Amino acid sequence: MNRIVLATRNKHKTEEIKTILKDLRLEILTLNDFPDVPVLKEEGSTFRENSLQKAHAVHLYTKIPALADDSGLEVFFLNGRPGVISARYAGDGATDEENNEKLLGQMRGVAPRRRGAQFRAVLTLFGDNGTEVTEGICPGRLAELPRGTNGFGYDPIFIPDGFSRTYAELTAEEKNLISHRARALAAMRQVLRER
Ligand code: ITT
């Protein structure tokens, strides 16, 4: 069976990606299978750059096709922030709660119609047969207060279009049908099939 390795240390991303791709005849390894892969600094200024860097580094090390996910939340009122620094918006090592609190603090008093935001995921598959990049966006808006306990990251404060619940109030199945990651994976699935 063909194999790929997920170039991520984020357990939630890993779980979502594995679930979404579970029907493919594909063995999906993780960095747990390669404990010595060095931790990468993410220094790019775009999701694309970071995604490529992660996939490239992990492929060089493991010699098998590597799939990276660089993702984040873009808030229009904040000119696209937190964007590429979503994971460390409230500082290096910040918790999800601290990031959410900082963001909601900046949005306090901002009217509902100006609370538009979108999640973006850029996936890169890097292997000997070349590099493929796919992207997925999920449009929505920011909640006033965190709600729900499912998922991770900014899930409790993001309401996807077409729903009144936050990502964290959706079941994993519901999120995996509409999320930015699911949309980027729908495009990548075709590439994985063809390979
Ligand atoms: P890897 O680089 O090891 O993959 P990471 O968590 O550092 O893990 P990123 O640099 O891509 O990954 O940062 C993504 C951040 O964006 C993540 O930590 C969350 O804060 C946020 N994020 C991305 N996808 C999300 C989702 O589906 N739900 C909630 N927050 C998400």
Coordinates of C-alpha atoms and ligand atoms in Angstrom, one line a residue:
M1 CA 0.0 0.0 0.0
N2 CA 1.2 3.5 -0.7
R3 CA 2.4 5.6 2.2
I4 CA 2.5 9.2 3.1
V5 CA 3.6 11.0 6.3
L6 CA 1.8 13.9 7.8
A7 CA 4.2 16.8 8.3
T8 CA 2.4 18.1 11.4
R9 CA 2.8 17.9 15.2
N10 CA -0.8 19.1 15.7
K11 CA -2.8 16.1 17.0
H12 CA -6.1 17.7 16.0
K13 CA -5.1 18.3 12.4
T14 CA -3.7 14.7 12.3
E15 CA -7.0 13.3 13.4
E16 CA -9.1 15.4 11.0
I17 CA -6.9 14.6 8.1
K18 CA -6.9 10.8 8.8
T19 CA -10.6 10.8 9.2
I20 CA -11.3 12.7 6.0
L21 CA -8.9 10.4 4.0
K22 CA -9.8 7.2 5.6
D23 CA -11.5 5.7 2.6
L24 CA -8.3 6.0 0.4
R25 CA -6.1 2.9 0.2
L26 CA -3.2 4.8 1.8
E27 CA -1.1 4.2 4.9
I28 CA -0.9 7.5 6.8
L29 CA 2.1 7.8 9.0
T30 CA 2.7 10.6 11.4
L31 CA 5.8 12.3 13.0
N32 CA 5.3 9.9 15.9
D33 CA 6.7 7.3 13.5
F34 CA 9.8 9.5 13.0
P35 CA 10.5 10.9 16.5
D36 CA 13.9 12.3 15.4
V37 CA 12.5 14.7 12.7
P38 CA 13.7 18.2 13.8
V39 CA 11.2 20.8 14.8
L40 CA 10.9 23.4 12.1
K41 CA 10.8 27.1 12.6
E42 CA 7.9 28.6 10.6
E43 CA 9.4 31.8 9.2
G44 CA 7.5 32.3 6.0
S45 CA 5.1 35.2 5.5
T46 CA 2.4 33.1 3.8
F47 CA 0.6 29.9 4.4
R48 CA 2.0 28.6 1.1
E49 CA 5.6 29.2 2.1
N50 CA 5.2 27.6 5.5
S51 CA 3.3 24.6 4.1
L52 CA 6.0 24.0 1.5
Q53 CA 8.8 24.3 4.0
K54 CA 7.2 21.8 6.4
A55 CA 6.5 19.2 3.6
H56 CA 9.9 19.6 2.1
A57 CA 11.8 19.2 5.5
V58 CA 9.8 16.1 6.4
H59 CA 10.2 14.5 3.0
L60 CA 14.0 15.2 3.1
Y61 CA 14.2 13.4 6.4
T62 CA 11.8 10.5 5.9
K63 CA 12.2 10.0 2.1
I64 CA 8.5 9.3 1.7
P65 CA 5.9 11.7 0.4
A66 CA 5.0 14.3 3.0
L67 CA 1.7 16.1 3.4
A68 CA 1.8 19.4 5.3
D69 CA -1.0 21.7 6.5
D70 CA -0.5 25.3 7.2
S71 CA -3.6 27.0 8.3
G72 CA -5.2 29.8 10.3
L73 CA -7.9 32.3 10.8
E74 CA -8.2 35.5 8.8
V75 CA -10.3 38.3 10.3
F76 CA -11.3 41.0 7.8
F77 CA -11.7 43.7 10.4
L78 CA -8.1 43.0 11.4
N79 CA -6.8 43.0 7.8
G80 CA -6.4 39.3 7.8
R81 CA -4.8 38.8 11.2
P82 CA -4.0 36.5 13.0
G83 CA -3.4 34.7 9.6
V84 CA 0.0 32.9 9.5
I85 CA 0.6 33.6 13.2
S86 CA -2.7 32.1 14.3
A87 CA -0.9 29.4 16.5
R88 CA 1.1 32.0 18.4
Y89 CA -1.2 35.1 18.2
A90 CA -1.0 35.8 22.0
G91 CA 2.8 35.0 22.0
D92 CA 5.0 32.0 21.7
G93 CA 3.6 29.0 23.6
A94 CA 0.2 30.7 23.9
T95 CA -2.7 28.4 24.7
D96 CA -5.8 28.3 22.5
E97 CA -7.8 30.1 25.2
E98 CA -5.2 32.9 25.3
N99 CA -5.3 33.3 21.5
N100 CA -9.1 33.4 21.6
E101 CA -9.2 35.9 24.4
K102 CA -6.8 38.2 22.6
L103 CA -8.8 38.1 19.4
L104 CA -12.2 38.6 21.0
G105 CA -10.7 41.5 23.0
Q106 CA -9.7 43.2 19.8
M107 CA -13.2 42.6 18.4
R108 CA -15.1 43.8 21.4
G109 CA -17.9 46.1 20.4
V110 CA -17.4 45.5 16.7
A111 CA -20.8 45.1 15.0
P112 CA -22.0 41.7 13.8
R113 CA -21.9 42.7 10.1
R114 CA -18.2 43.6 10.5
R115 CA -17.2 40.4 12.2
G116 CA -16.5 38.5 8.9
A117 CA -13.6 36.0 9.0
Q118 CA -12.4 32.9 7.2
F119 CA -10.3 29.9 7.9
R120 CA -7.7 29.0 5.3
A121 CA -5.7 25.8 4.9
V122 CA -2.9 25.3 2.4
L123 CA -1.8 21.7 1.9
T124 CA 1.5 20.7 0.3
L125 CA 2.3 17.2 -0.9
F126 CA 6.0 16.9 -1.4
G127 CA 7.5 13.7 -2.9
D128 CA 9.8 12.4 -5.6
N129 CA 7.0 12.9 -8.2
G130 CA 6.9 16.6 -7.6
T131 CA 5.0 19.1 -5.4
E132 CA 1.3 19.7 -5.3
V133 CA -0.4 22.5 -3.4
T134 CA -4.1 22.8 -2.7
E135 CA -6.1 25.3 -0.7
G136 CA -9.4 25.4 1.1
I137 CA -11.4 28.3 2.6
C138 CA -14.3 28.2 5.0
P139 CA -16.1 31.6 5.3
G140 CA -17.9 32.7 8.4
R141 CA -17.9 35.2 11.2
L142 CA -16.6 35.6 14.8
A143 CA -18.8 34.9 17.7
E144 CA -19.1 37.4 20.6
L145 CA -18.1 34.7 23.2
P146 CA -16.5 31.3 23.0
R147 CA -19.1 28.4 22.7
G148 CA -18.6 24.7 22.5
T149 CA -16.0 22.2 23.4
N150 CA -15.2 20.2 20.3
G151 CA -12.2 20.7 18.1
F152 CA -9.3 23.0 18.9
G153 CA -7.8 26.4 18.3
Y154 CA -10.3 29.1 17.3
D155 CA -13.1 26.6 16.9
P156 CA -15.2 28.0 19.8
I157 CA -15.3 31.5 18.4
F158 CA -15.8 30.8 14.6
I159 CA -19.3 30.4 13.2
P160 CA -19.2 29.0 9.6
D161 CA -21.6 30.5 7.0
G162 CA -24.9 28.6 7.0
F163 CA -24.7 27.7 10.7
S164 CA -25.6 29.5 13.9
R165 CA -23.3 27.1 15.9
T166 CA -19.6 27.6 16.2
Y167 CA -17.1 25.0 14.8
A168 CA -16.7 23.8 18.4
E169 CA -20.4 23.1 18.6
L170 CA -20.4 21.0 15.4
T171 CA -19.7 17.3 15.6
A172 CA -16.5 16.2 14.1
E173 CA -18.5 14.8 11.2
E174 CA -20.2 18.1 10.5
K175 CA -17.0 20.1 10.7
N176 CA -15.2 17.6 8.4
L177 CA -17.9 18.1 5.7
I178 CA -17.4 21.9 5.4
S179 CA -14.1 22.9 7.0
H180 CA -11.2 24.7 5.2
R181 CA -9.2 21.6 5.8
A182 CA -11.8 19.3 4.3
R183 CA -12.1 21.6 1.2
A184 CA -8.3 21.6 0.7
L185 CA -8.3 17.8 1.2
A186 CA -11.0 17.3 -1.4
A187 CA -8.7 18.8 -4.0
M188 CA -5.7 16.9 -2.7
R189 CA -7.6 13.6 -2.7
Q190 CA -7.6 13.6 -6.5
V191 CA -3.8 14.1 -6.6
L192 CA -3.4 11.2 -4.0
R193 CA -5.6 8.9 -6.1
E194 CA -3.7 9.7 -9.3
R195 CA -0.4 8.9 -7.7
Ligands
ITT1 P1 2.0 22.2 12.7 O1 2.7 23.4 12.1 O2 2.8 21.2 13.3 O3 1.1 21.6 11.6 P2 0.5 24.2 14.2 O4 -0.7 24.1 15.1 O5 1.7 25.0 14.6 O6 0.9 22.7 13.8 P3 0.0 26.1 12.0 O7 1.3 26.7 12.2 O8 -0.6 25.8 10.7 O9 0.0 24.7 12.8 O10 -1.1 26.9 12.9 C1 -2.4 26.7 12.7 C2 -3.2 27.4 13.8 O11 -4.4 27.9 13.2 C3 -3.6 26.4 14.9 O12 -2.7 26.3 15.9 C4 -5.0 27.0 15.3 O13 -4.8 28.0 16.2 C5 -5.5 27.6 14.0 N1 -6.3 26.6 13.2 C6 -6.0 26.0 12.1 N2 -7.0 25.2 11.7 C7 -7.9 25.3 12.7 C8 -9.2 24.6 12.9 O14 -9.6 23.7 12.1 N3 -9.8 25.0 14.0 C9 -9.4 25.9 14.8 N4 -8.2 26.5 14.7 C10 -7.5 26.2 13.6

